[in-house]
Short mmCIF file of C-alpha atoms (C1' of nucleotides) in Angstrom, two decimals:
data_model
loop_
_atom_site.label_atom_id
_atom_site.label_comp_id
_atom_site.label_asym_id
_atom_site.label_seq_id
_atom_site.Cartn_x
_atom_site.Cartn_y
_atom_site.Cartn_z
CA UNK A 1 -0.20 -0.02 -0.13
CA UNK A 2 2.74 2.58 1.20
CA UNK A 3 4.34 2.41 -2.03
CA UNK A 4 7.63 5.13 -2.11
CA UNK A 5 6.45 6.74 -4.42
CA UNK A 6 9.07 9.23 -4.62
CA UNK A 7 11.56 7.19 -5.48
CA UNK A 8 11.01 6.69 -8.60
CA UNK A 9 9.64 10.19 -9.12
CA UNK A 10 10.78 11.34 -12.51
CA UNK A 11 10.48 15.21 -11.21
CA UNK A 12 12.41 14.53 -7.95
CA UNK A 13 15.00 16.92 -8.58
CA UNK A 14 13.63 19.71 -11.14
CA UNK A 15 10.05 19.96 -8.74
CA UNK A 16 8.96 21.77 -5.55
CA UNK A 17 10.10 18.23 -3.45
CA UNK A 18 13.67 19.14 -5.02
CA UNK A 19 14.16 21.26 -1.70
CA UNK A 20 14.52 18.71 0.47
CA UNK A 21 16.55 15.53 1.31
CA UNK A 22 15.39 11.87 1.42
CA UNK A 23 15.12 12.13 5.46
CA UNK A 24 12.61 15.03 4.92
CA UNK A 25 10.81 13.70 2.02
CA UNK A 26 9.29 10.79 4.21
CA UNK A 27 7.06 13.12 5.71
CA UNK A 28 5.26 14.08 1.75
CA UNK A 29 5.43 10.47 1.16
CA UNK A 30 3.41 9.37 3.46
CA UNK A 31 0.50 11.80 2.30
CA UNK A 32 1.13 11.46 -1.33
CA UNK A 33 -0.77 9.60 -3.94
CA UNK A 34 0.09 9.21 -7.80
CA UNK A 35 -2.96 9.69 -9.30
CA UNK A 36 -3.08 8.53 -13.75
CA UNK A 37 -5.24 11.40 -15.08
CA UNK A 38 -7.20 11.04 -18.58
CA UNK A 39 -6.83 13.83 -21.44
CA UNK A 40 -10.06 16.27 -20.85
CA UNK A 41 -10.24 15.44 -17.03
CA UNK A 42 -10.86 17.85 -15.03
CA UNK A 43 -8.97 17.44 -10.82
CA UNK A 44 -10.41 20.83 -9.77
CA UNK A 45 -13.51 22.80 -10.43
CA UNK A 46 -13.72 26.62 -9.97
CA UNK A 47 -16.21 27.41 -7.12
CA UNK A 48 -15.75 24.23 -5.71
CA UNK A 49 -13.55 23.30 -2.07
CA UNK A 50 -9.64 23.12 -2.56
CA UNK A 51 -9.13 20.07 -1.44
CA UNK A 52 -5.72 18.65 -3.24
CA UNK A 53 -2.52 20.26 -4.25
CA UNK A 54 0.43 18.35 -6.13
CA UNK A 55 2.86 18.35 -8.58
CA UNK A 56 2.49 17.35 -12.31
CA UNK A 57 4.38 14.37 -12.99
CA UNK A 58 4.00 14.16 -17.03
CA UNK A 59 1.74 15.62 -19.22
CA UNK A 60 0.08 18.98 -19.26
CA UNK A 61 -3.07 21.01 -17.75
CA UNK A 62 -4.54 24.28 -17.93
CA UNK A 63 -6.05 26.41 -15.43
CA UNK A 64 -9.30 28.47 -16.79
CA UNK A 65 -12.13 29.72 -15.97
CA UNK A 66 -15.30 30.78 -17.37
CA UNK A 67 -18.19 33.88 -17.81
CA UNK A 68 -21.40 33.98 -16.55
CA UNK A 69 -22.35 33.12 -20.48
CA UNK A 70 -19.72 30.19 -20.82
CA UNK A 71 -17.30 32.52 -22.68
CA UNK A 72 -13.87 30.65 -21.49
CA UNK A 73 -10.79 31.61 -20.75
CA UNK A 74 -6.97 30.05 -19.56
CA UNK A 75 -4.66 31.80 -17.85
CA UNK A 76 -2.07 29.26 -17.07
CA UNK A 77 -0.81 26.06 -18.20
CA UNK A 78 1.34 23.76 -15.97
CA UNK A 79 4.17 21.11 -17.49
CA UNK A 80 6.01 17.98 -15.34
CA UNK A 81 7.19 19.55 -12.59
CA UNK A 82 5.36 22.24 -11.79
CA UNK A 83 2.82 22.78 -8.27
CA UNK A 84 -0.67 22.42 -9.05
CA UNK A 85 -3.43 23.80 -6.65
CA UNK A 86 -4.34 26.29 -4.04
CA UNK A 87 -3.17 25.39 -0.54
CA UNK A 88 -4.45 28.32 1.76
CA UNK A 89 -8.09 28.99 0.22
CA UNK A 90 -11.44 27.23 0.92
CA UNK A 91 -12.63 27.18 -2.66
CA UNK A 92 -10.70 27.20 -5.74
CA UNK A 93 -11.08 30.01 -8.30
CA UNK A 94 -10.03 28.07 -11.69
CA UNK A 95 -10.76 24.76 -12.76
CA UNK A 96 -7.48 22.85 -13.63
CA UNK A 97 -7.88 20.04 -16.97
CA UNK A 98 -5.60 17.61 -18.21
CA UNK A 99 -4.97 18.82 -22.05
CA UNK A 100 -3.16 15.16 -22.76
CA UNK A 101 -2.88 11.85 -20.39
CA UNK A 102 -0.90 13.08 -17.83
CA UNK A 103 0.20 11.60 -14.12
CA UNK A 104 0.23 13.57 -11.17
CA UNK A 105 1.44 13.43 -7.31
CA UNK A 106 -1.59 14.39 -5.13
CA UNK A 107 -1.53 15.70 -1.62
CA UNK A 108 -4.71 16.10 0.54
CA UNK A 109 -4.14 19.74 1.13
CA UNK A 110 -4.74 20.32 4.54
CA UNK A 111 -1.63 17.73 5.52
CA UNK A 112 0.20 19.22 2.80
CA UNK A 113 -0.30 22.70 4.49
CA UNK A 114 0.91 21.04 7.71
CA UNK A 115 3.82 19.56 6.19
CA UNK A 116 4.77 23.19 4.80
CA UNK A 117 4.51 24.44 8.56
CA UNK A 118 6.76 21.76 9.16
CA UNK A 119 9.15 22.25 6.61
CA UNK A 120 10.63 25.56 5.69
CA UNK A 121 12.52 24.71 2.98
CA UNK A 122 9.69 23.51 1.10
CA UNK A 123 7.58 26.73 2.22
CA UNK A 124 10.48 28.88 1.12
CA UNK A 125 10.70 27.19 -2.39
CA UNK A 126 7.01 27.22 -3.01
CA UNK A 127 6.80 30.95 -2.37
CA UNK A 128 9.74 31.45 -5.30
CA UNK A 129 7.75 29.30 -7.95
CA UNK A 130 4.38 31.61 -6.55
CA UNK A 131 6.25 34.55 -7.17
CA UNK A 132 7.39 33.14 -10.56
CA UNK A 133 3.88 32.55 -11.71
CA UNK A 134 2.49 35.60 -10.22
CA UNK A 135 4.85 37.24 -12.94
CA UNK A 136 3.84 35.04 -15.40
CA UNK A 137 0.24 36.04 -14.73
CA UNK A 138 0.79 39.75 -15.13
CA UNK A 139 3.11 39.21 -18.33
CA UNK A 140 0.05 37.82 -20.24
CA UNK A 141 -2.90 40.32 -18.72
CA UNK A 142 0.07 42.75 -21.04
CA UNK A 143 -0.36 40.28 -23.74
CA UNK A 144 -4.41 39.86 -23.39
CA UNK A 145 -4.48 43.57 -23.32
CA UNK A 146 -2.35 44.85 -25.91
CA UNK A 147 -1.16 42.69 -28.03
CA UNK A 148 -2.33 42.36 -31.24
CA UNK A 149 -3.61 38.52 -33.19
CA UNK A 150 -0.42 37.98 -35.26
CA UNK A 151 1.59 39.34 -32.14
CA UNK A 152 0.13 37.05 -29.46
CA UNK A 153 0.11 33.94 -32.41
CA UNK A 154 3.95 34.56 -32.90
CA UNK A 155 4.83 34.89 -29.19
CA UNK A 156 2.77 31.83 -28.48
CA UNK A 157 4.82 29.86 -30.75
CA UNK A 158 8.10 31.37 -29.60
CA UNK A 159 7.10 30.30 -25.67
CA UNK A 160 6.26 26.24 -27.05
CA UNK A 161 9.53 26.38 -29.41
CA UNK A 162 11.85 26.93 -26.18
CA UNK A 163 9.40 24.70 -23.84
CA UNK A 164 8.99 21.26 -26.36
CA UNK A 165 11.85 19.78 -27.03
CA UNK A 166 12.04 19.88 -31.05
CA UNK A 167 14.16 18.39 -33.67
CA UNK A 168 16.46 20.30 -35.96
CA UNK A 169 17.99 19.15 -38.59
CA UNK A 170 21.39 21.01 -38.61
CA UNK A 171 22.68 23.18 -35.23
CA UNK A 172 20.94 26.40 -36.28
CA UNK A 173 18.54 24.93 -38.95
CA UNK A 174 14.72 24.88 -38.89
CA UNK A 175 12.99 23.60 -35.51
CA UNK A 176 10.20 21.36 -35.92
CA UNK A 177 7.81 20.53 -33.35
CA UNK A 178 4.33 19.52 -32.16
CA UNK A 179 2.13 21.63 -30.55
CA UNK A 180 0.70 20.26 -27.31
CA UNK A 181 -2.25 22.04 -27.23
CA UNK A 182 -5.60 21.56 -30.11
CA UNK A 183 -6.38 25.23 -31.89
CA UNK A 184 -9.06 25.36 -29.35
CA UNK A 185 -6.83 25.22 -26.85
CA UNK A 186 -4.60 27.76 -28.35
CA UNK A 187 -7.20 29.84 -29.27
CA UNK A 188 -8.01 30.01 -25.39
CA UNK A 189 -4.82 30.44 -23.92
CA UNK A 190 -4.14 33.69 -26.36
CA UNK A 191 -7.88 35.32 -25.89
CA UNK A 192 -8.99 34.93 -29.67
CA UNK A 193 -11.00 32.39 -31.55
CA UNK A 194 -10.26 29.22 -33.39
CA UNK A 195 -10.40 30.71 -36.82
CA UNK A 196 -8.39 33.71 -35.57
CA UNK A 197 -5.23 31.71 -34.43
CA UNK A 198 -6.13 29.30 -37.98
CA UNK A 199 -5.67 32.37 -39.72
CA UNK A 200 -2.65 33.85 -38.15
CA UNK A 201 -1.00 30.75 -38.59
CA UNK A 202 -1.45 30.73 -42.41
CA UNK A 203 -0.64 34.38 -42.26
CA UNK A 204 2.70 33.38 -40.91
CA UNK A 205 3.21 29.77 -43.58
CA UNK A 206 2.04 32.48 -46.05
CA UNK A 207 5.01 35.02 -45.16
CA UNK A 208 7.55 32.03 -45.30
CA UNK A 209 8.31 32.25 -41.31
CA UNK A 210 6.62 29.21 -41.00
CA UNK A 211 5.68 25.71 -42.08
CA UNK A 212 2.78 23.24 -40.91
CA UNK A 213 4.05 19.73 -41.77
CA UNK A 214 0.68 18.23 -40.80
CA UNK A 215 -1.20 17.37 -37.44
CA UNK A 216 0.13 19.53 -35.02
CA UNK A 217 3.90 20.08 -36.34
CA UNK A 218 5.65 23.37 -36.67
CA UNK A 219 8.59 24.06 -38.16
CA UNK A 220 10.10 27.50 -37.83
CA UNK A 221 11.73 28.62 -41.01
CA UNK A 222 12.67 32.31 -39.93
CA UNK A 223 13.04 32.96 -36.17
CA UNK A 224 14.64 36.07 -35.85
CA UNK A 225 11.01 37.46 -38.11
CA UNK A 226 8.76 35.03 -36.04
CA UNK A 227 11.14 36.54 -32.55
CA UNK A 228 10.57 40.13 -34.01
CA UNK A 229 6.82 39.92 -34.59
CA UNK A 230 6.10 38.60 -31.24
CA UNK A 231 8.22 41.28 -29.30
CA UNK A 232 6.25 43.77 -31.17
CA UNK A 233 9.28 45.46 -32.44
CA UNK B 1 18.00 57.89 13.72
CA UNK B 2 16.98 54.60 14.33
CA UNK B 3 13.10 55.91 14.60
CA UNK B 4 10.81 52.90 15.88
CA UNK B 5 9.80 53.68 12.69
CA UNK B 6 6.82 50.73 13.37
CA UNK B 7 5.34 52.01 16.42
CA UNK B 8 3.21 54.49 14.67
CA UNK B 9 2.49 52.19 11.62
CA UNK B 10 -0.67 53.02 10.34
CA UNK B 11 -0.93 49.26 8.65
CA UNK B 12 0.90 47.86 11.98
CA UNK B 13 -2.33 44.97 12.18
CA UNK B 14 -3.19 44.77 8.37
CA UNK B 15 0.02 44.81 6.58
CA UNK B 16 2.01 41.30 6.17
CA UNK B 17 4.08 42.47 9.66
CA UNK B 18 0.68 42.03 11.64
CA UNK B 19 1.53 38.15 11.56
CA UNK B 20 4.60 39.00 14.08
CA UNK B 21 4.55 40.21 17.56
CA UNK B 22 6.77 43.02 19.11
CA UNK B 23 9.60 41.40 19.83
CA UNK B 24 9.93 39.73 16.58
CA UNK B 25 9.47 42.99 14.75
CA UNK B 26 12.49 44.44 16.16
CA UNK B 27 14.77 42.83 13.36
CA UNK B 28 12.12 44.38 10.92
CA UNK B 29 12.35 47.76 12.80
CA UNK B 30 15.97 47.56 12.38
CA UNK B 31 16.40 47.68 8.54
CA UNK B 32 13.07 49.62 7.59
CA UNK B 33 13.07 53.43 6.68
CA UNK B 34 9.67 54.99 6.00
CA UNK B 35 9.83 57.03 2.75
CA UNK B 36 7.56 59.63 1.22
CA UNK B 37 6.50 59.52 -2.18
CA UNK B 38 5.52 62.06 -4.61
CA UNK B 39 2.52 61.67 -7.39
CA UNK B 40 3.94 60.04 -10.45
CA UNK B 41 6.91 58.82 -8.79
CA UNK B 42 8.15 55.58 -9.90
CA UNK B 43 9.78 53.61 -7.42
CA UNK B 44 10.65 50.75 -9.40
CA UNK B 45 11.58 50.24 -13.22
CA UNK B 46 11.10 47.47 -15.55
CA UNK B 47 13.91 45.96 -15.90
CA UNK B 48 16.08 47.48 -13.42
CA UNK B 49 17.62 45.46 -10.53
CA UNK B 50 15.35 44.68 -7.70
CA UNK B 51 16.94 46.29 -4.71
CA UNK B 52 13.76 47.13 -2.71
CA UNK B 53 10.66 45.68 -1.08
CA UNK B 54 8.39 47.20 1.28
CA UNK B 55 4.49 47.44 2.57
CA UNK B 56 2.01 50.59 1.53
CA UNK B 57 1.55 52.70 4.36
CA UNK B 58 -1.15 55.03 2.26
CA UNK B 59 -1.59 55.93 -1.30
CA UNK B 60 -1.87 54.52 -4.38
CA UNK B 61 0.72 52.57 -6.98
CA UNK B 62 0.34 51.16 -9.91
CA UNK B 63 1.88 47.90 -11.32
CA UNK B 64 2.77 48.04 -14.72
CA UNK B 65 4.85 46.78 -18.17
CA UNK B 66 5.19 48.57 -21.64
CA UNK B 67 5.12 46.59 -25.01
CA UNK B 68 8.22 47.58 -27.42
CA UNK B 69 6.47 50.11 -29.44
CA UNK B 70 5.02 51.90 -25.67
CA UNK B 71 1.49 50.64 -25.36
CA UNK B 72 1.11 50.56 -21.57
CA UNK B 73 -0.92 48.27 -19.15
CA UNK B 74 -1.53 48.35 -15.36
CA UNK B 75 -1.01 44.90 -14.34
CA UNK B 76 -2.00 45.45 -10.60
CA UNK B 77 -3.20 48.08 -8.16
CA UNK B 78 -1.52 48.53 -4.51
CA UNK B 79 -3.69 49.89 -1.99
CA UNK B 80 -2.43 50.54 1.85
CA UNK B 81 -0.97 47.37 3.89
CA UNK B 82 -0.16 45.94 0.28
CA UNK B 83 3.48 44.38 -0.04
CA UNK B 84 5.51 46.29 -2.39
CA UNK B 85 8.48 44.54 -4.58
CA UNK B 86 9.54 41.75 -5.87
CA UNK B 87 12.13 39.13 -3.56
CA UNK B 88 13.75 36.48 -5.04
CA UNK B 89 14.09 37.88 -7.84
CA UNK B 90 17.81 39.85 -9.71
CA UNK B 91 15.81 42.29 -11.70
CA UNK B 92 12.00 43.63 -11.97
CA UNK B 93 9.36 42.46 -14.56
CA UNK B 94 7.33 45.49 -13.56
CA UNK B 95 7.53 49.45 -12.64
CA UNK B 96 6.10 50.36 -9.92
CA UNK B 97 4.53 54.19 -9.85
CA UNK B 98 2.56 56.33 -7.40
CA UNK B 99 -0.66 57.05 -8.24
CA UNK B 100 -1.25 59.69 -5.71
CA UNK B 101 1.06 61.19 -2.67
CA UNK B 102 2.27 57.71 -0.73
CA UNK B 103 4.52 56.62 2.06
CA UNK B 104 6.01 53.29 2.08
CA UNK B 105 7.81 51.48 4.19
CA UNK B 106 10.92 50.15 2.46
CA UNK B 107 13.73 47.41 3.04
CA UNK B 108 16.48 46.88 1.11
CA UNK B 109 15.58 43.35 -0.29
CA UNK B 110 18.94 41.36 0.14
CA UNK B 111 18.19 42.15 4.25
CA UNK B 112 14.55 41.39 4.00
CA UNK B 113 15.06 37.91 2.54
CA UNK B 114 17.03 37.72 4.96
CA UNK B 115 14.61 38.57 7.92
CA UNK B 116 11.86 36.55 5.71
CA UNK B 117 14.00 33.35 6.10
CA UNK B 118 14.11 34.00 10.03
CA UNK B 119 10.82 34.56 10.66
CA UNK B 120 8.28 31.45 9.20
CA UNK B 121 5.36 33.65 10.46
CA UNK B 122 6.35 36.26 7.80
CA UNK B 123 6.73 34.08 5.08
CA UNK B 124 3.94 31.90 5.31
CA UNK B 125 2.23 35.60 5.91
CA UNK B 126 4.00 36.50 1.93
CA UNK B 127 2.87 33.29 1.05
CA UNK B 128 -0.45 33.65 1.44
CA UNK B 129 -0.40 37.71 0.32
CA UNK B 130 1.23 35.78 -2.90
CA UNK B 131 -1.88 32.80 -3.64
CA UNK B 132 -4.08 36.07 -3.75
CA UNK B 133 -2.13 38.34 -5.79
CA UNK B 134 -1.71 35.48 -8.23
CA UNK B 135 -5.50 34.50 -8.24
CA UNK B 136 -5.99 38.36 -8.66
CA UNK B 137 -3.88 38.15 -11.68
CA UNK B 138 -5.45 35.44 -13.10
CA UNK B 139 -8.94 36.85 -12.91
CA UNK B 140 -7.85 40.03 -14.89
CA UNK B 141 -6.75 38.05 -17.12
CA UNK B 142 -9.74 36.63 -17.31
CA UNK B 143 -11.27 40.10 -17.93
CA UNK B 144 -9.13 41.57 -20.38
CA UNK B 145 -9.12 38.67 -22.94
CA UNK B 146 -13.13 37.86 -23.00
CA UNK B 147 -15.00 41.09 -21.15
CA UNK B 148 -16.31 43.82 -23.31
CA UNK B 149 -15.73 47.51 -22.60
CA UNK B 150 -18.88 47.59 -20.94
CA UNK B 151 -18.43 44.64 -18.48
CA UNK B 152 -14.83 45.88 -17.98
CA UNK B 153 -15.98 49.27 -16.93
CA UNK B 154 -19.50 48.10 -14.63
CA UNK B 155 -16.94 46.00 -12.96
CA UNK B 156 -14.31 48.22 -11.92
CA UNK B 157 -16.69 50.49 -10.67
CA UNK B 158 -18.13 47.54 -8.41
CA UNK B 159 -14.86 47.24 -7.35
CA UNK B 160 -13.96 50.76 -6.61
CA UNK B 161 -17.16 50.66 -4.80
CA UNK B 162 -16.16 48.12 -2.32
CA UNK B 163 -12.55 49.12 -1.91
CA UNK B 164 -13.66 53.14 -1.33
CA UNK B 165 -15.30 54.28 1.61
CA UNK B 166 -17.97 56.27 0.21
CA UNK B 167 -21.01 57.90 1.56
CA UNK B 168 -24.73 56.75 1.59
CA UNK B 169 -27.11 58.97 2.53
CA UNK B 170 -28.96 56.66 3.94
CA UNK B 171 -28.40 52.93 4.23
CA UNK B 172 -28.81 51.12 1.08
CA UNK B 173 -29.42 54.01 -0.35
CA UNK B 174 -26.85 55.88 -3.67
CA UNK B 175 -23.65 55.22 -2.65
CA UNK B 176 -21.25 57.77 -3.75
CA UNK B 177 -17.28 58.00 -3.95
CA UNK B 178 -13.91 59.59 -5.77
CA UNK B 179 -12.12 57.32 -8.04
CA UNK B 180 -8.79 57.19 -7.05
CA UNK B 181 -7.43 56.92 -10.73
CA UNK B 182 -7.58 59.66 -13.79
CA UNK B 183 -9.35 58.00 -16.71
CA UNK B 184 -5.90 57.40 -18.02
CA UNK B 185 -5.01 55.28 -15.18
CA UNK B 186 -8.72 53.68 -15.27
CA UNK B 187 -8.40 52.92 -18.90
CA UNK B 188 -4.32 51.46 -18.36
CA UNK B 189 -5.59 49.11 -16.12
CA UNK B 190 -8.80 48.00 -18.19
CA UNK B 191 -6.57 47.26 -21.42
CA UNK B 192 -8.93 50.00 -23.24
CA UNK B 193 -8.64 53.18 -24.35
CA UNK B 194 -9.54 57.01 -22.49
CA UNK B 195 -12.20 57.44 -25.30
CA UNK B 196 -13.91 53.68 -24.48
CA UNK B 197 -13.97 54.21 -21.01
CA UNK B 198 -15.35 57.32 -21.22
CA UNK B 199 -18.13 56.33 -23.77
CA UNK B 200 -19.24 53.73 -20.97
CA UNK B 201 -19.65 56.16 -18.22
CA UNK B 202 -21.91 58.06 -20.07
CA UNK B 203 -23.89 55.21 -21.78
CA UNK B 204 -24.19 54.25 -17.66
CA UNK B 205 -25.20 57.26 -16.59
CA UNK B 206 -27.56 57.88 -19.59
CA UNK B 207 -28.93 54.60 -18.35
CA UNK B 208 -29.47 55.90 -15.05
CA UNK B 209 -27.32 53.53 -13.60
CA UNK B 210 -24.73 56.16 -12.31
CA UNK B 211 -24.29 60.08 -11.70
CA UNK B 212 -21.51 61.36 -12.41
CA UNK B 213 -21.83 64.63 -10.29
CA UNK B 214 -17.80 66.01 -11.17
CA UNK B 215 -14.43 65.90 -10.80
CA UNK B 216 -13.36 62.21 -10.06
CA UNK B 217 -17.08 61.28 -8.17
CA UNK B 218 -19.07 58.88 -9.06
CA UNK B 219 -22.64 57.60 -7.84
CA UNK B 220 -23.98 54.68 -7.84
CA UNK B 221 -28.14 55.04 -8.67
CA UNK B 222 -28.62 51.00 -9.59
CA UNK B 223 -26.43 48.42 -7.98
CA UNK B 224 -27.90 45.52 -9.60
CA UNK B 225 -28.29 46.61 -12.51
CA UNK B 226 -24.27 47.61 -12.50
CA UNK B 227 -23.85 44.14 -10.84
CA UNK B 228 -25.46 42.33 -14.00
CA UNK B 229 -23.42 44.24 -16.60
CA UNK B 230 -20.20 43.42 -14.56
CA UNK B 231 -20.80 39.88 -14.24
CA UNK B 232 -21.37 39.26 -17.57
CA UNK B 233 -24.69 37.70 -16.96
"C1'" DC C 1 -13.05 2.83 -46.66
"C1'" DG C 2 -15.66 6.10 -44.13
"C1'" DC C 3 -17.13 8.83 -40.43
"C1'" DC C 4 -16.17 12.40 -37.11
"C1'" DT C 5 -13.66 15.87 -35.05
"C1'" DT C 6 -10.18 19.63 -35.74
"C1'" DC C 7 -8.71 22.57 -38.90
"C1'" DT C 8 -8.96 25.89 -42.85
"C1'" DT C 9 -11.09 29.59 -45.59
"C1'" DG C 10 -14.73 33.13 -46.58
"C1'" DA C 11 -18.22 36.89 -46.59
"C1'" DC C 12 -19.93 40.22 -43.63
"C1'" DT C 13 -20.27 42.67 -38.73
"C1'" DC C 14 -19.53 45.15 -34.85
"C1'" DC C 15 -16.71 46.47 -31.38
"C1'" DT C 16 -13.48 49.40 -30.01
"C1'" DG C 17 -9.45 52.30 -31.61
"C1'" DT C 18 -7.76 56.23 -34.09
"C1'" DC C 19 -7.93 61.32 -35.11
"C1'" DA C 20 -9.88 65.38 -33.83
"C1'" DA C 21 -12.61 69.00 -32.04
"C1'" DG C 22 -14.70 70.71 -28.37
"C1'" DT C 23 -16.12 71.25 -23.17
"C1'" DC C 24 -15.28 70.84 -18.31
"C1'" DC C 25 -12.95 71.87 -14.64
"C1'" DC C 26 -9.66 74.14 -11.56
"C1'" DG C 27 -6.22 77.02 -9.97
"C1'" DT C 28 -3.35 80.93 -11.28
"C1'" DG C 29 -2.71 85.90 -11.81
"C1'" DG C 30 -4.32 90.21 -12.77
"C1'" DC D 1 -13.38 88.89 -8.74
"C1'" DC D 2 -13.02 87.17 -12.98
"C1'" DA D 3 -10.13 86.81 -17.19
"C1'" DC D 4 -7.12 83.34 -18.53
"C1'" DG D 5 -4.42 78.84 -19.25
"C1'" DG D 6 -3.65 74.04 -19.44
"C1'" DG D 7 -4.99 69.14 -18.17
"C1'" DA D 8 -8.66 65.82 -18.00
"C1'" DC D 9 -12.60 64.65 -19.54
"C1'" DT D 10 -16.22 64.31 -23.44
"C1'" DT D 11 -18.42 63.95 -27.77
"C1'" DG D 12 -18.11 62.49 -32.74
"C1'" DA D 13 -16.92 60.86 -37.44
"C1'" DC D 14 -14.29 56.83 -39.08
"C1'" DA D 15 -11.19 52.86 -40.11
"C1'" DG D 16 -9.60 48.55 -39.22
"C1'" DG D 17 -9.27 44.47 -36.72
"C1'" DA D 18 -11.39 40.09 -34.53
"C1'" DG D 19 -15.71 37.83 -34.15
"C1'" DT D 20 -19.38 35.82 -35.80
"C1'" DC D 21 -21.81 32.37 -39.40
"C1'" DA D 22 -21.23 28.91 -42.43
"C1'" DA D 23 -19.44 25.59 -45.44
"C1'" DG D 24 -15.47 23.13 -47.17
"C1'" DA D 25 -11.13 20.39 -46.51
"C1'" DA D 26 -8.30 17.34 -44.12
"C1'" DG D 27 -6.84 14.27 -40.78
"C1'" DG D 28 -7.25 10.38 -37.65
"C1'" DC D 29 -9.78 6.29 -35.73
"C1'" DG D 30 -12.12 2.56 -35.96
#
DNA sequence: CGCCTTCTTGACTCCTGTCAAGTCCCGTGG
DNA sequence: CCACGGGACTTGACAGGAGTCAAGAAGGCG
């Protein structure tokens, strides 16, 4: 039953838990449990009680919310090793949904909060990560408020190019990678419609800046040109 | 010289420092210094080194950034008792500018980080506040991405009505208060132009939902109607 | 091979930004 | 006390970018 979940953890070094040594990890090990999540499954609903926290082991999640009439927006993306959940709150302001099949290491929120208070290093690391997330959320505000559709798509592609380990035929050759998100999911992140995202992609292809070899693959042909559009030069 | 800055601090109870008792406060007292800021003065520049942290004692600040071509956006507002600054980062991602004359209690960033590490209660309180700021920044993303100009202005007025202690002639009577921001500053928060903000205000006045008695004063005549527009029902 | 989802493309509308005058407000100085 | 000046705000005309509605093409899975 009490399997040593931390022992073969793929994100042991880079996750929140990387701040703890093996002995300290024991407390987390006691309350943690590994869970498999299907693509599309929502593990936390906006408005519901905040009951669990955890770490993403594999796969991707979106943090999103909707207006009363159904308009939806993704306000954050979670990658492997990212922290999931909202400690110190009674209810969630946002839903968390898997964008791909995923694995998460989950803790009951109250037990996790107690562990936080006993391990200063863990708490400090969570503070650092939360401050970074805040900076990121504010950068996204800037984009959503002021960037054009073309700028949003270009900067999204640059971010994805960096996050996703794609293939280059040669050093400095064109980079090809698969987008981990559908057009719909991209639109929801960028605050646009599917149609607008699609049109902007076509426009970049027509300009010879990217190629779309099929599926969700993207090849960046002229990185400098894409970067220039992305940074609103 | 080493004046007891904390003794007559107006936000002693509600600020970050409220988590400490008098003895613990001594450490902060040693490194803190009170500073007066003029309206329009920028106390931290995006891109510069992150050198100071602090607490707002009085007045208001905006947290903002600009795109390469000059388009600007406010990504957060700071009120008395709010924490200012960005610990654990070498440079600031955002500028912090006084929207009114203000007073701040400032600490050198490195000294403050050391104090944080010695006082778990302080660190926990900062974590709680940072998590709240993150939620707020994400709510703003939702608004900037999906709300119409009318919805943005209505929800802004609702927030300001709650934050600002205005006057009611009778309980449940119409509420009147002064906006602490100029039209330009409001536009920068809402991701709109001055003209659009102005037009939406006029529209609400024409609909009999608010009155604009002059200056920056606003009277909310039909709170329920305003709330309905704000929540995008 | 065929169905169903996802993606692309087109035509049209409308909201918001831009540019350009005015008007109001308030403090200053005559 | 009132005229003046400058910033903040309002209003109008117009244009353009992104949303909406509607087909149609492409891709994936059974």
